[in-house]
Amino acid sequence: MVRFENVGMRYGMGPEVLHDVTFEINAGEFRYLVGPSGAGKTSLLRLMYLAHRPSRGLISMFGADVMLARRQELMDLRRGIGVVFQDYRLLAHLSALDNVALPLRVAGAKESQVQEHVSELLAWVGLADHIHALPESLSGGQKQRVAIARAVITRPRLLLADEPTGNLDEALGQRLLRLFEELNRIGTTVVIATHNQNMVARNPHPVMTLGSGELRVDPPIGKAS
Amino acid sequence: MARRVPAVVPLGRDAPSRFLPWIFALMVYLAVLALTGVLILHAAVERWQRGEVDTLTVQLMPLDGESEAARLVKLQDLLGEVEGVSDVHVVAQSETIDLIERWLGAGNVPADLPLPRLIDVAIAPGFGLDAESLAFRLQASMPGVSVDDAKLWLDRLADLGRSLELLAIAVVVLIGLAAVATVIFTTRMGISIHRNVIELLHLIGARDSYVAAQFQRQAMLLGLRGGVLGIVFAVATLYGLRHVAGRLETPLAPDIPVAHWAWGLLVAVPVATALIAMVTARLTALRELAKMP
Ligand SMILES: Nc1ncnc2c1ncn2[C@@H]1O[C@H](COP(=O)(O)OP(=O)(O)O)[C@@H](O)[C@H]1O
Ligand SMILES: [Mg+2]
């Protein structure tokens, strides 16, 4: 489903922040991406959600070579990917409901189904009372939950979450991890970037570790903590 | 449940969206006035041109020592013999004085001013009778007679009218181009103002056509709003002009028709602005979006 071969990445003319990254993720897997701050977790996810092209190497998503894909094909690939951005990226002028509804509307879903689906999911993540709230009136943790709801609302084939529980307390973090695992059970491939060692320990899944731009795949789970 | 879906790109709140309708209103206002000018001129030019002039004015200048009344009778007799003259009407001297008083002011026409007598002559079509040939016929037997032809004057008027018509059409075209340029500019501005929203839309898989549709719909609404606003002002102005024109009774002044075509224009102009704005915004947005990563 996701295949990287000797991938290098740099921002503009800057230094390479990822070197020779090679790995493969199969459909239905659940993986953590761990590493210290600045190791390149966000950068690696950016490559996977096609916000950035690699400076070298080969990336194949859903079987399509990203380097060869045309602009509009990238858009189509992206609709199969749900992303929880580290900085949420909610649209400030839209309510929680409309933010979460966005991927459905972009994909051309029927409006009659949109409202119901979205309200249900928002209630599930504990935001039933904030459905019509604008992001500016939400706390960090509430915004994070809106961002998570938006990422999963379309039941994407691939879910990429960048520190998705960073602003949540332990209990809520666990609850949302259950959501990811539930999605994974019904077929979504999940990659979660995190530096929360507790979460990794309590909910064991294969780990990819990034250290200064280099990737080690699947070390024994105990060693990550 | 039937809650309105809010605009994905918050275009309604940015500066271009607030000033665009007014720019459009102004352009539509000017375009409608120019267009009305074209239509009025066109109708007038046609009328002026159709003139095969059907009346000529014969002037009988006073001659010393000859009785005006006798010469008038003789002139009428002569005119009666000319083939192609269908009617002869001697203008009363008081009417002639009236005409002059319009220029000199009432009571300012000296009693001893030598005034010509005017005779309106109706010409039947088909005899090829014009001012020149009639003058030739009359002057042979009667000195002091001249014939005025409105045709030459009307031809010049028609030429002027046609030039003005072209000018007005050029003005309308220029206004249209200015409108297109304005939409291109505001669309580009909108895209750069809302760049991060657009980036997010792209990240969740929105195609360029979806994003362009946002700009397209907004431009259409603004174009429509501006168009309606402009046409309201324009119609008010035209009615005002018509009122003023109605008080001046000159047969040559064209009427300002506010008939069927005016209603067509009323609907067509805002629709046209909306369409121009929509298409321009779509094409501009698609071109600009294609440049984004
Ligand atoms: N937009 C950017 N432009 C330039 N350099 C960046 C940018 N984002 C991240 N970097 C650099 O890339 C490296 C990896 O950062 P990042 O991927 O954010 O790491 P992590 O998510 O693991 O904290 C860092 O050295 C960071 O300074
Ligand atoms: Mg990061």
mmCIF file with all atom_site columns, N, CA, C and O in Angstrom, chain A residues 1-20:
data_model
loop_
_atom_site.group_PDB
_atom_site.id
_atom_site.type_symbol
_atom_site.label_atom_id
_atom_site.label_alt_id
_atom_site.label_comp_id
_atom_site.label_asym_id
_atom_site.label_entity_id
_atom_site.label_seq_id
_atom_site.pdbx_PDB_ins_code
_atom_site.Cartn_x
_atom_site.Cartn_y
_atom_site.Cartn_z
_atom_site.occupancy
_atom_site.B_iso_or_equiv
_atom_site.pdbx_formal_charge
_atom_site.auth_seq_id
_atom_site.auth_comp_id
_atom_site.auth_asym_id
_atom_site.auth_atom_id
_atom_site.pdbx_PDB_model_num
ATOM 1  N N  . MET A 1 1  ? 0.824  -1.213 0.000  1.00 0.00 ? 1  MET A N  1
ATOM 2  C CA . MET A 1 1  ? 0.000  0.000  0.000  1.00 0.00 ? 1  MET A CA 1
ATOM 3  C C  . MET A 1 1  ? 0.866  1.274  0.000  1.00 0.00 ? 1  MET A C  1
ATOM 4  O O  . MET A 1 1  ? 0.659  2.171  -0.769 1.00 0.00 ? 1  MET A O  1
ATOM 5  N N  . VAL A 1 2  ? 1.903  1.290  0.866  1.00 0.00 ? 2  VAL A N  1
ATOM 6  C CA . VAL A 1 2  ? 2.862  2.393  0.874  1.00 0.00 ? 2  VAL A CA 1
ATOM 7  C C  . VAL A 1 2  ? 4.255  1.789  0.717  1.00 0.00 ? 2  VAL A C  1
ATOM 8  O O  . VAL A 1 2  ? 4.617  0.870  1.453  1.00 0.00 ? 2  VAL A O  1
ATOM 9  N N  . ARG A 1 3  ? 4.999  2.295  -0.249 1.00 0.00 ? 3  ARG A N  1
ATOM 10 C CA . ARG A 1 3  ? 6.344  1.752  -0.438 1.00 0.00 ? 3  ARG A CA 1
ATOM 11 C C  . ARG A 1 3  ? 7.322  2.895  -0.666 1.00 0.00 ? 3  ARG A C  1
ATOM 12 O O  . ARG A 1 3  ? 7.103  3.752  -1.533 1.00 0.00 ? 3  ARG A O  1
ATOM 13 N N  . PHE A 1 4  ? 8.367  2.950  0.168  1.00 0.00 ? 4  PHE A N  1
ATOM 14 C CA . PHE A 1 4  ? 9.425  3.943  0.023  1.00 0.00 ? 4  PHE A CA 1
ATOM 15 C C  . PHE A 1 4  ? 10.716 3.214  -0.320 1.00 0.00 ? 4  PHE A C  1
ATOM 16 O O  . PHE A 1 4  ? 11.023 2.190  0.295  1.00 0.00 ? 4  PHE A O  1
ATOM 17 N N  . GLU A 1 5  ? 11.457 3.737  -1.287 1.00 0.00 ? 5  GLU A N  1
ATOM 18 C CA . GLU A 1 5  ? 12.751 3.130  -1.627 1.00 0.00 ? 5  GLU A CA 1
ATOM 19 C C  . GLU A 1 5  ? 13.802 4.206  -1.732 1.00 0.00 ? 5  GLU A C  1
ATOM 20 O O  . GLU A 1 5  ? 13.715 5.079  -2.601 1.00 0.00 ? 5  GLU A O  1
ATOM 21 N N  . ASN A 1 6  ? 14.770 4.179  -0.825 1.00 0.00 ? 6  ASN A N  1
ATOM 22 C CA . ASN A 1 6  ? 15.881 5.127  -0.856 1.00 0.00 ? 6  ASN A CA 1
ATOM 23 C C  . ASN A 1 6  ? 15.432 6.567  -0.996 1.00 0.00 ? 6  ASN A C  1
ATOM 24 O O  . ASN A 1 6  ? 15.969 7.327  -1.793 1.00 0.00 ? 6  ASN A O  1
ATOM 25 N N  . VAL A 1 7  ? 14.428 6.907  -0.231 1.00 0.00 ? 7  VAL A N  1
ATOM 26 C CA . VAL A 1 7  ? 13.848 8.235  -0.379 1.00 0.00 ? 7  VAL A CA 1
ATOM 27 C C  . VAL A 1 7  ? 14.668 9.266  0.391  1.00 0.00 ? 7  VAL A C  1
ATOM 28 O O  . VAL A 1 7  ? 15.039 9.062  1.550  1.00 0.00 ? 7  VAL A O  1
ATOM 29 N N  . GLY A 1 8  ? 14.971 10.354 -0.282 1.00 0.00 ? 8  GLY A N  1
ATOM 30 C CA . GLY A 1 8  ? 15.602 11.511 0.365  1.00 0.00 ? 8  GLY A CA 1
ATOM 31 C C  . GLY A 1 8  ? 14.655 12.681 0.264  1.00 0.00 ? 8  GLY A C  1
ATOM 32 O O  . GLY A 1 8  ? 13.855 12.774 -0.666 1.00 0.00 ? 8  GLY A O  1
ATOM 33 N N  . MET A 1 9  ? 14.704 13.563 1.249  1.00 0.00 ? 9  MET A N  1
ATOM 34 C CA . MET A 1 9  ? 13.814 14.720 1.213  1.00 0.00 ? 9  MET A CA 1
ATOM 35 C C  . MET A 1 9  ? 14.530 15.946 1.756  1.00 0.00 ? 9  MET A C  1
ATOM 36 O O  . MET A 1 9  ? 15.296 15.862 2.707  1.00 0.00 ? 9  MET A O  1
ATOM 37 N N  . ARG A 1 10 ? 14.287 17.070 1.117  1.00 0.00 ? 10 ARG A N  1
ATOM 38 C CA . ARG A 1 10 ? 14.810 18.343 1.623  1.00 0.00 ? 10 ARG A CA 1
ATOM 39 C C  . ARG A 1 10 ? 13.753 19.419 1.445  1.00 0.00 ? 10 ARG A C  1
ATOM 40 O O  . ARG A 1 10 ? 12.867 19.306 0.591  1.00 0.00 ? 10 ARG A O  1
ATOM 41 N N  . TYR A 1 11 ? 13.804 20.434 2.285  1.00 0.00 ? 11 TYR A N  1
ATOM 42 C CA . TYR A 1 11 ? 12.909 21.594 2.117  1.00 0.00 ? 11 TYR A CA 1
ATOM 43 C C  . TYR A 1 11 ? 13.631 22.634 1.279  1.00 0.00 ? 11 TYR A C  1
ATOM 44 O O  . TYR A 1 11 ? 14.668 23.147 1.682  1.00 0.00 ? 11 TYR A O  1
ATOM 45 N N  . GLY A 1 12 ? 13.104 22.911 0.125  1.00 0.00 ? 12 GLY A N  1
ATOM 46 C CA . GLY A 1 12 ? 13.726 23.908 -0.759 1.00 0.00 ? 12 GLY A CA 1
ATOM 47 C C  . GLY A 1 12 ? 15.161 23.522 -1.041 1.00 0.00 ? 12 GLY A C  1
ATOM 48 O O  . GLY A 1 12 ? 15.440 22.398 -1.448 1.00 0.00 ? 12 GLY A O  1
ATOM 49 N N  . MET A 1 13 ? 16.082 24.480 -0.836 1.00 0.00 ? 13 MET A N  1
ATOM 50 C CA . MET A 1 13 ? 17.490 24.200 -1.094 1.00 0.00 ? 13 MET A CA 1
ATOM 51 C C  . MET A 1 13 ? 18.211 23.791 0.190  1.00 0.00 ? 13 MET A C  1
ATOM 52 O O  . MET A 1 13 ? 19.429 23.696 0.224  1.00 0.00 ? 13 MET A O  1
ATOM 53 N N  . GLY A 1 14 ? 17.417 23.572 1.248  1.00 0.00 ? 14 GLY A N  1
ATOM 54 C CA . GLY A 1 14 ? 18.008 23.242 2.549  1.00 0.00 ? 14 GLY A CA 1
ATOM 55 C C  . GLY A 1 14 ? 18.664 21.862 2.567  1.00 0.00 ? 14 GLY A C  1
ATOM 56 O O  . GLY A 1 14 ? 18.668 21.150 1.556  1.00 0.00 ? 14 GLY A O  1
ATOM 57 N N  . PRO A 1 15 ? 19.199 21.467 3.726  1.00 0.00 ? 15 PRO A N  1
ATOM 58 C CA . PRO A 1 15 ? 19.849 20.154 3.834  1.00 0.00 ? 15 PRO A CA 1
ATOM 59 C C  . PRO A 1 15 ? 18.817 19.045 3.781  1.00 0.00 ? 15 PRO A C  1
ATOM 60 O O  . PRO A 1 15 ? 17.627 19.272 4.016  1.00 0.00 ? 15 PRO A O  1
ATOM 61 N N  . GLU A 1 16 ? 19.282 17.856 3.490  1.00 0.00 ? 16 GLU A N  1
ATOM 62 C CA . GLU A 1 16 ? 18.391 16.703 3.444  1.00 0.00 ? 16 GLU A CA 1
ATOM 63 C C  . GLU A 1 16 ? 17.922 16.393 4.874  1.00 0.00 ? 16 GLU A C  1
ATOM 64 O O  . GLU A 1 16 ? 18.749 16.294 5.791  1.00 0.00 ? 16 GLU A O  1
ATOM 65 N N  . VAL A 1 17 ? 16.589 16.268 5.097  1.00 0.00 ? 17 VAL A N  1
ATOM 66 C CA . VAL A 1 17 ? 16.105 15.959 6.439  1.00 0.00 ? 17 VAL A CA 1
ATOM 67 C C  . VAL A 1 17 ? 15.740 14.477 6.575  1.00 0.00 ? 17 VAL A C  1
ATOM 68 O O  . VAL A 1 17 ? 15.567 13.978 7.671  1.00 0.00 ? 17 VAL A O  1
ATOM 69 N N  . LEU A 1 18 ? 15.626 13.788 5.438  1.00 0.00 ? 18 LEU A N  1
ATOM 70 C CA . LEU A 1 18 ? 15.443 12.329 5.460  1.00 0.00 ? 18 LEU A CA 1
ATOM 71 C C  . LEU A 1 18 ? 16.434 11.742 4.465  1.00 0.00 ? 18 LEU A C  1
ATOM 72 O O  . LEU A 1 18 ? 16.590 12.266 3.361  1.00 0.00 ? 18 LEU A O  1
ATOM 73 N N  . HIS A 1 19 ? 17.129 10.677 4.902  1.00 0.00 ? 19 HIS A N  1
ATOM 74 C CA . HIS A 1 19 ? 18.090 10.062 3.982  1.00 0.00 ? 19 HIS A CA 1
ATOM 75 C C  . HIS A 1 19 ? 17.764 8.584  3.793  1.00 0.00 ? 19 HIS A C  1
ATOM 76 O O  . HIS A 1 19 ? 17.542 7.869  4.766  1.00 0.00 ? 19 HIS A O  1
ATOM 77 N N  . ASP A 1 20 ? 17.798 8.165  2.549  1.00 0.00 ? 20 ASP A N  1
ATOM 78 C CA . ASP A 1 20 ? 17.699 6.736  2.229  1.00 0.00 ? 20 ASP A CA 1
ATOM 79 C C  . ASP A 1 20 ? 16.636 5.990  3.017  1.00 0.00 ? 20 ASP A C  1
ATOM 80 O O  . ASP A 1 20 ? 16.892 4.941  3.606  1.00 0.00 ? 20 ASP A O  1
#
